[in-house]
Structure formats: C-alpha cells, structure tokens
Amino acid sequence: MRQIIAGNWKMNGTLADVGPYGSALKASIPACLVVICPPFPLLPAFAAQLTGTGIALGAQDCHTGRAGAHTGDVSSLLIKEIGAQYVILGHSERRTDHFESNAIVRAKVEAALQAALVPIVCVGETDTERDAGEAEDVVRTQLIHSLPPEFTGLVAYEPIWAIGTGRTPTEADIIAMHGAIRHQLTSQFPQTGAKIPILYGGSVKPANAAAILALPEVGGALVGGASLKATEFLAIAACAASV
Ligand code: PGA
C-alpha cells in the first residue's frame, strides 16, 4: 500500500519559504504520496511550484458553506479552484481554538466532498482521557459524529498530548488504536471502511518515522513541526512505503 505523508505547516512559513521548499521537494520527489498543507495565502504559490510533480496540496480548514457572509472563512470550492486536492478537517487545534464540534467537522467534511476535495479528518484523545481509559471511546465517538454516511477520504489519529510535545504513544498503543479505528470504520462504512487510510500524527520525526510507519494499519503520517524543514520532511517521507 502506498503510504501518505502529509505536512501540516499550521500558522508557519512565509512566501519566501515556498521557492526553496518546493525546489527541495522537486529535487528528490518521494515515492510515497506527499501532501503539503501550508497556510491559505501560500496555496497559490505552492500550486505554481508543484504543478506536474505529483506532490499534492492541501488546506488546513474550510467553511461548511459554499459562499456567503462569513468574514475570515474560506470555502472548499475556492480551495479546490486554487489548486489544492486535500483539506485537513477537525484538527485538535481547530476543535480547541475555534470550538469546532463533531457536528461542525461533519458539515465541513460534507462541504469538502461537494468540492471534490479529499478530507483528512483528525481524531484523538487528551492525556486525561487516555489516563481514564477512555481513549478508544472518545475516538470512536469522534468518528461516529464527524464522518457523514457518504464519507470518503482519510482519517488521522492524533493523540492531542503527542502533538508538538516530542512524546509519542507506545507502538502497542498505536497498534491498538489504529485497530480500533479500523474496526469502527468497517462497521460504519461496510463497503469502504476497510480501505480508508488511517494516518498517525503527533511528534513524528525522522528518528521515529520508520518504526511508526511499519506498524499495522498505519497508512501514513500527518507531520507538523518536522514538516517545516524540507530535509526533515523528506527524511520522513523516505521511510514510507511507496507501493
Ligand atoms: P507535530 O504536529 O508533528 O508537530 O506533533 C502534528 C499535527 O498537529 O498534525
């Protein structure tokens, strides 16, 4: 299975970074599927850089609607028009900073699908929830309520306590959670659930990428901090399966 390595730049990067970063990617195009998700204003510059390279582009959010009076928001249709193919939805930072509920995430997924974007839907528990033994229940509930019946796309398991902290779950914990997610997806989507890629995210680095990407039901990685430097991101992508 060809794994997917997605880079989430979050609110980082400037226009001046796009050229050097794009050139570095183009100089050693990874064999796995790579998706770069920069801030909205950098999408057009990246689109121009990456056309024809096979490297895909994604946004970090979209609005639930097609257009209208929504100051500061961006529609899925415009993201598609600008040249992106993917959109990250329901990232824990959006769920926390912007109070996005599962219902809002689901409406955004529907908007993304209507624009023919591939949603990357994030789920994950807090450390308190994990310590209470509730991690799998929390994630299952997020899947049930964040994914519409017509869902196609990717799921990213991102334990909140592992994001940007340098801490990662044990391999056994990743295996258990990805197995639980697969089980939920196959029962929620009997026709397609077995094939939905499940990415792992949270402190993925060149040093741990190979071990994480080798685990069962890990279909790729969603990389934050380590995606900002092309050399680190390419080193992670080099660990991914390409067939
Ligand atoms: P991190 O972020 O790789 O910096 O931990 C991952 C994410 O939030 O997608």
Short mmCIF file of N, CA, C and O and ligand atoms in Angstrom, two decimals, residues 6-10 88 91-93 122 156 158-168 200-205 221-228 236, ligand 1:
data_model
loop_
_atom_site.label_atom_id
_atom_site.label_comp_id
_atom_site.label_asym_id
_atom_site.label_seq_id
_atom_site.Cartn_x
_atom_site.Cartn_y
_atom_site.Cartn_z
N ALA A 6 1.61 13.59 4.96
CA ALA A 6 1.05 14.94 4.83
C ALA A 6 1.77 15.87 5.80
O ALA A 6 1.99 15.53 6.96
N GLY A 7 2.15 17.03 5.29
CA GLY A 7 2.83 18.03 6.11
C GLY A 7 1.87 19.16 6.47
O GLY A 7 1.29 19.78 5.58
N ASN A 8 1.68 19.38 7.76
CA ASN A 8 0.78 20.43 8.23
C ASN A 8 1.64 21.58 8.76
O ASN A 8 2.19 21.50 9.85
N TRP A 9 1.72 22.64 7.95
CA TRP A 9 2.58 23.76 8.35
C TRP A 9 1.96 24.61 9.46
O TRP A 9 2.61 25.48 10.01
N LYS A 10 0.68 24.40 9.73
CA LYS A 10 -0.04 25.22 10.72
C LYS A 10 0.17 26.71 10.37
O LYS A 10 0.26 27.03 9.18
N ILE A 88 -7.34 19.34 5.56
CA ILE A 88 -7.34 18.81 6.93
C ILE A 88 -8.58 19.38 7.63
O ILE A 88 -8.84 20.58 7.56
N HIS A 91 -8.85 19.21 13.00
CA HIS A 91 -7.60 19.14 13.77
C HIS A 91 -7.89 19.58 15.21
O HIS A 91 -8.72 20.47 15.44
N SER A 92 -7.19 18.99 16.16
CA SER A 92 -7.49 19.31 17.57
C SER A 92 -7.29 20.79 17.87
O SER A 92 -7.97 21.35 18.74
N GLU A 93 -6.37 21.44 17.12
CA GLU A 93 -6.19 22.87 17.35
C GLU A 93 -7.41 23.66 16.87
O GLU A 93 -7.77 24.68 17.47
N CYS A 122 -9.23 14.58 11.46
CA CYS A 122 -8.40 14.29 12.63
C CYS A 122 -9.26 13.90 13.83
O CYS A 122 -10.29 14.53 14.09
N ALA A 156 -6.98 10.76 10.38
CA ALA A 156 -5.68 10.89 11.05
C ALA A 156 -5.89 10.76 12.55
O ALA A 156 -6.65 11.53 13.14
N GLU A 158 -4.52 11.48 15.93
CA GLU A 158 -3.53 12.37 16.54
C GLU A 158 -3.83 12.52 18.03
O GLU A 158 -4.67 13.37 18.41
N PRO A 159 -3.18 11.73 18.88
CA PRO A 159 -3.38 11.94 20.31
C PRO A 159 -2.93 13.36 20.66
O PRO A 159 -1.82 13.77 20.33
N ILE A 160 -3.82 14.11 21.31
CA ILE A 160 -3.57 15.55 21.50
C ILE A 160 -2.30 15.77 22.31
O ILE A 160 -1.52 16.69 22.04
N TRP A 161 -2.04 14.89 23.26
CA TRP A 161 -0.88 15.03 24.14
C TRP A 161 0.43 14.73 23.41
O TRP A 161 1.51 14.99 23.95
N ALA A 162 0.34 14.20 22.21
CA ALA A 162 1.56 13.90 21.45
C ALA A 162 1.89 15.00 20.44
O ALA A 162 2.97 15.00 19.84
N ILE A 163 0.96 15.95 20.24
CA ILE A 163 1.16 16.97 19.20
C ILE A 163 2.13 18.03 19.70
O ILE A 163 1.87 18.70 20.71
N GLY A 164 3.24 18.16 19.01
CA GLY A 164 4.22 19.20 19.32
C GLY A 164 4.95 19.02 20.64
O GLY A 164 5.63 19.92 21.11
N THR A 165 4.82 17.86 21.24
CA THR A 165 5.39 17.65 22.58
C THR A 165 6.65 16.79 22.57
O THR A 165 7.36 16.73 23.58
N GLY A 166 6.90 16.10 21.46
CA GLY A 166 8.01 15.15 21.44
C GLY A 166 7.66 13.81 22.07
O GLY A 166 8.46 12.89 22.06
N ARG A 167 6.46 13.71 22.64
CA ARG A 167 6.01 12.43 23.22
C ARG A 167 5.20 11.67 22.17
O ARG A 167 4.42 12.26 21.44
N THR A 168 5.39 10.37 22.12
CA THR A 168 4.56 9.55 21.22
C THR A 168 3.99 8.38 22.01
O THR A 168 4.58 7.96 23.01
N TYR A 200 -1.09 8.31 11.19
CA TYR A 200 -0.76 8.64 12.58
C TYR A 200 -0.15 10.04 12.59
O TYR A 200 0.67 10.38 11.71
N GLY A 201 -0.49 10.86 13.59
CA GLY A 201 0.12 12.17 13.75
C GLY A 201 0.40 12.47 15.21
O GLY A 201 -0.33 12.03 16.10
N GLY A 202 1.47 13.22 15.44
CA GLY A 202 1.87 13.59 16.80
C GLY A 202 3.33 13.27 17.00
O GLY A 202 3.70 12.12 17.22
N SER A 203 4.18 14.32 16.87
CA SER A 203 5.62 14.19 17.10
C SER A 203 6.29 13.15 16.22
O SER A 203 7.23 12.47 16.64
N VAL A 204 5.82 13.04 14.96
CA VAL A 204 6.53 12.18 14.00
C VAL A 204 7.79 12.93 13.56
O VAL A 204 7.73 14.10 13.19
N LYS A 205 8.92 12.25 13.64
CA LYS A 205 10.23 12.84 13.30
C LYS A 205 10.98 11.82 12.43
O LYS A 205 10.62 10.65 12.40
N ALA A 221 1.48 9.31 7.66
CA ALA A 221 1.70 10.19 8.81
C ALA A 221 1.23 11.60 8.48
O ALA A 221 1.33 12.06 7.34
N LEU A 222 0.72 12.26 9.52
CA LEU A 222 0.42 13.70 9.44
C LEU A 222 1.47 14.37 10.31
O LEU A 222 1.55 14.13 11.51
N VAL A 223 2.30 15.19 9.68
CA VAL A 223 3.51 15.71 10.32
C VAL A 223 3.38 17.22 10.49
O VAL A 223 3.13 17.94 9.53
N GLY A 224 3.56 17.70 11.70
CA GLY A 224 3.50 19.13 11.97
C GLY A 224 4.90 19.73 11.94
O GLY A 224 5.46 20.01 10.88
N GLY A 225 5.48 19.91 13.12
CA GLY A 225 6.77 20.59 13.25
C GLY A 225 7.85 20.11 12.29
O GLY A 225 8.57 20.91 11.69
N ALA A 226 7.94 18.80 12.14
CA ALA A 226 9.01 18.25 11.30
C ALA A 226 8.74 18.42 9.80
O ALA A 226 9.58 18.05 8.98
N SER A 227 7.57 18.97 9.45
CA SER A 227 7.32 19.21 8.02
C SER A 227 7.84 20.58 7.58
O SER A 227 7.86 20.90 6.40
N LEU A 228 8.26 21.40 8.54
CA LEU A 228 8.66 22.77 8.19
C LEU A 228 10.01 22.83 7.51
O LEU A 228 10.29 23.76 6.76
N ILE A 236 11.39 11.80 6.54
CA ILE A 236 10.20 11.04 6.98
C ILE A 236 9.55 10.35 5.78
O ILE A 236 9.23 9.15 5.84
P1 PGA B 1 3.55 17.65 15.38
O1 PGA B 1 2.06 18.03 14.90
O2 PGA B 1 4.12 16.74 14.30
O3 PGA B 1 4.26 18.95 15.47
O4 PGA B 1 3.42 16.95 16.68
C1 PGA B 1 1.23 17.10 14.29
C2 PGA B 1 -0.09 17.74 13.91
O5 PGA B 1 -0.61 18.53 14.72
O6 PGA B 1 -0.63 17.48 12.83
#
